[in-house]
Tab-separated table of N, CA and C in Angstrom:
chain	number	residue	atom	x	y	z
A	20	MET	N	58.189	-5.701	98.197
A	20	MET	CA	58.603	-6.573	97.220
A	20	MET	C	57.842	-7.978	97.244
A	21	LEU	N	57.769	-8.404	98.374
A	21	LEU	CA	57.056	-9.622	98.655
A	21	LEU	C	55.598	-9.731	98.071
A	22	MET	N	54.966	-8.563	98.326
A	22	MET	CA	53.664	-8.488	97.735
A	22	MET	C	53.518	-8.474	96.182
A	23	ALA	N	54.541	-7.751	95.740
A	23	ALA	CA	54.635	-7.647	94.283
A	23	ALA	C	54.918	-9.170	93.607
A	24	TYR	N	55.689	-9.873	94.235
A	24	TYR	CA	56.163	-11.261	93.813
A	24	TYR	C	54.954	-12.235	93.967
A	25	ALA	N	54.323	-11.994	94.984
A	25	ALA	CA	52.916	-12.843	95.254
A	25	ALA	C	51.955	-12.447	94.275
A	26	THR	N	51.783	-11.142	94.082
A	26	THR	CA	50.814	-10.676	93.062
A	26	THR	C	51.086	-11.251	91.585
A	27	PHE	N	52.419	-11.090	91.098
A	27	PHE	CA	52.752	-11.505	89.856
A	27	PHE	C	52.643	-12.957	89.776
A	28	GLY	N	53.009	-13.627	90.773
A	28	GLY	CA	52.864	-14.892	90.722
A	28	GLY	C	51.434	-15.534	90.590
A	29	LEU	N	50.443	-14.892	91.183
A	29	LEU	CA	49.145	-15.393	91.031
A	29	LEU	C	48.541	-14.946	89.721
A	30	ASP	N	49.020	-13.785	89.171
A	30	ASP	CA	48.721	-13.476	87.761
A	30	ASP	C	49.125	-14.364	86.890
A	31	ALA	N	50.374	-14.890	86.930
A	31	ALA	CA	51.033	-16.017	86.066
A	31	ALA	C	50.092	-17.285	86.166
A	32	LEU	N	49.904	-17.564	87.404
A	32	LEU	CA	49.007	-18.882	87.682
A	32	LEU	C	47.758	-18.689	86.908
A	33	GLY	N	47.073	-17.578	87.115
A	33	GLY	CA	45.756	-17.447	86.598
A	33	GLY	C	45.865	-17.570	84.969
A	34	ASP	N	46.928	-16.901	84.501
A	34	ASP	CA	47.068	-17.128	83.021
A	34	ASP	C	47.221	-18.656	82.654
A	35	GLN	N	47.924	-19.368	83.350
A	35	GLN	CA	47.921	-20.820	83.104
A	35	GLN	C	46.653	-21.583	83.366
A	36	LEU	N	45.859	-21.290	84.221
A	36	LEU	CA	44.689	-22.035	84.614
A	36	LEU	C	43.364	-21.481	83.698
A	37	GLU	N	43.707	-20.286	83.111
A	37	GLU	CA	42.642	-19.637	82.227
A	37	GLU	C	42.097	-20.563	81.190
A	38	ASP	N	42.968	-21.237	80.283
A	38	ASP	CA	42.633	-21.951	79.157
A	38	ASP	C	43.232	-23.256	79.354
A	39	PRO	N	42.679	-24.278	79.901
A	39	PRO	CA	43.381	-25.559	79.951
A	39	PRO	C	43.176	-26.597	78.761
A	40	PHE	N	42.482	-25.955	77.687
A	40	PHE	CA	42.184	-26.862	76.516
A	40	PHE	C	43.086	-26.517	75.308
A	41	GLY	N	44.235	-26.025	75.531
A	41	GLY	CA	45.020	-25.669	74.397
A	41	GLY	C	45.998	-26.800	74.131
A	42	ARG	N	47.191	-26.519	73.341
A	42	ARG	CA	48.167	-27.408	72.946
A	42	ARG	C	49.477	-27.216	73.646
A	43	ALA	N	49.682	-26.530	74.753
A	43	ALA	CA	50.756	-26.384	75.513
A	43	ALA	C	51.064	-27.618	76.197
A	44	ASP	N	52.414	-27.762	76.724
A	44	ASP	CA	52.814	-28.978	77.519
A	44	ASP	C	51.733	-29.172	78.671
A	45	ASN	N	51.484	-28.212	79.386
A	45	ASN	CA	50.903	-28.368	80.621
A	45	ASN	C	49.186	-28.395	80.559
A	46	ASP	N	48.709	-28.408	79.336
A	46	ASP	CA	47.336	-28.501	79.037
A	46	ASP	C	46.820	-29.755	79.323
A	47	LEU	N	45.474	-29.969	79.164
A	47	LEU	CA	44.853	-31.179	79.371
A	47	LEU	C	44.922	-32.060	78.098
A	48	PRO	N	45.308	-33.430	78.276
A	48	PRO	CA	45.559	-34.270	77.050
A	48	PRO	C	44.104	-34.733	76.353
A	49	LEU	N	43.338	-33.769	75.889
A	49	LEU	CA	42.075	-34.230	75.487
A	49	LEU	C	41.938	-35.122	74.334
A	50	ASP	N	42.974	-35.204	73.460
A	50	ASP	CA	43.026	-36.066	72.494
A	50	ASP	C	43.179	-37.682	73.108
A	51	ALA	N	44.038	-37.695	74.044
A	51	ALA	CA	44.098	-39.040	74.487
A	51	ALA	C	43.056	-39.481	75.421
A	52	LEU	N	42.334	-38.326	76.056
A	52	LEU	CA	41.089	-38.727	76.791
A	52	LEU	C	40.052	-39.296	76.012
A	53	THR	N	39.834	-38.505	74.784
A	53	THR	CA	38.801	-38.909	73.909
A	53	THR	C	38.966	-40.378	73.222
A	54	ARG	N	40.259	-40.602	73.125
A	54	ARG	CA	40.629	-41.854	72.447
A	54	ARG	C	40.379	-42.906	73.490
A	55	SER	N	40.517	-42.733	74.731
A	55	SER	CA	40.334	-43.755	75.764
A	55	SER	C	38.954	-43.998	75.899
A	56	VAL	N	38.105	-42.880	75.886
A	56	VAL	CA	36.630	-43.100	75.789
A	56	VAL	C	36.176	-43.774	74.581
A	57	GLU	N	36.699	-43.560	73.439
A	57	GLU	CA	36.232	-44.187	72.276
A	57	GLU	C	36.611	-45.682	72.267
A	58	ILE	N	37.784	-46.004	72.838
A	58	ILE	CA	38.111	-47.407	72.979
A	58	ILE	C	37.262	-48.172	73.876
A	59	GLU	N	37.034	-47.475	75.090
A	59	GLU	CA	36.064	-48.240	75.996
A	59	GLU	C	34.630	-48.442	75.525
A	60	LEU	N	34.156	-47.472	74.768
A	60	LEU	CA	32.863	-47.649	74.345
A	60	LEU	C	32.748	-48.633	73.177
A	61	ARG	N	33.746	-48.641	72.289
A	61	ARG	CA	33.783	-49.600	71.201
A	61	ARG	C	33.944	-51.030	71.826
A	62	ALA	N	34.705	-51.352	72.927
A	62	ALA	CA	34.883	-52.553	73.678
A	62	ALA	C	33.517	-52.974	74.311
A	63	ALA	N	32.804	-51.883	74.912
A	63	ALA	CA	31.533	-52.246	75.487
A	63	ALA	C	30.438	-52.713	74.355
A	64	LEU	N	30.660	-52.268	73.002
A	64	LEU	CA	29.715	-52.582	72.079
A	64	LEU	C	30.214	-54.037	71.443
A	65	GLY	N	31.169	-54.555	71.724
A	65	GLY	CA	31.709	-55.817	71.300
A	65	GLY	C	32.642	-55.832	70.090
A	66	GLU	N	33.032	-54.673	69.735
A	66	GLU	CA	34.133	-54.637	68.625
A	66	GLU	C	35.320	-55.047	68.985
A	67	THR	N	36.115	-55.677	68.187
A	67	THR	CA	37.276	-56.347	68.404
A	67	THR	C	38.503	-55.399	67.868
A	68	ALA	N	38.357	-54.821	66.758
A	68	ALA	CA	39.233	-53.995	66.139
A	68	ALA	C	39.224	-52.471	66.604
A	69	LEU	N	39.918	-52.514	67.870
A	69	LEU	CA	39.996	-51.418	68.643
A	69	LEU	C	41.257	-50.383	68.243
A	70	PRO	N	41.087	-49.159	68.092
A	70	PRO	CA	42.249	-48.247	67.906
A	70	PRO	C	43.296	-48.258	69.127
A	71	ALA	N	44.354	-48.053	68.712
A	71	ALA	CA	45.522	-48.044	69.850
A	71	ALA	C	45.406	-46.663	70.750
A	72	PRO	N	45.830	-46.971	71.927
A	72	PRO	CA	45.888	-45.537	72.686
A	72	PRO	C	46.858	-44.657	72.255
A	73	LEU	N	46.769	-43.381	72.306
A	73	LEU	CA	47.770	-42.457	71.955
A	73	LEU	C	48.865	-42.497	72.963
A	74	GLN	N	49.989	-42.459	72.264
A	74	GLN	CA	51.280	-42.454	73.119
A	74	GLN	C	51.950	-41.158	73.307
A	75	PRO	N	52.538	-40.856	74.233
A	75	PRO	CA	53.274	-39.474	74.413
A	75	PRO	C	54.131	-39.234	73.326
A	76	GLN	N	54.353	-37.993	72.923
A	76	GLN	CA	55.421	-37.708	71.853
A	76	GLN	C	56.262	-36.723	72.550
A	77	ARG	N	57.590	-36.941	72.682
A	77	ARG	CA	58.563	-36.178	73.382
A	77	ARG	C	58.062	-35.982	74.650
A	78	PHE	N	57.518	-36.880	75.411
A	78	PHE	CA	57.301	-37.168	76.779
A	78	PHE	C	55.974	-36.165	77.072
A	79	VAL	N	55.278	-35.780	76.046
A	79	VAL	CA	54.080	-35.091	76.124
A	79	VAL	C	52.836	-35.778	75.738
A	80	LEU	N	51.800	-35.952	76.463
A	80	LEU	CA	50.574	-36.635	76.003
A	80	LEU	C	49.645	-35.533	75.461
A	81	THR	N	49.246	-35.679	74.094
A	81	THR	CA	48.265	-34.644	73.739
A	81	THR	C	46.846	-35.194	73.634
């Protein structure tokens, strides 16, 4: 029973780690990451009208 629990747990963990670029709550916040890179690059180029960083919606950063 313990081996089955461990096996099914590892299988579930593998499913979660398999696709980190989706829209689920525990996926990587790619939109926020790309916005941060955009803001930093524009600031390095000397632009003053920078877009606002993305804010979490319902406690989830997308």
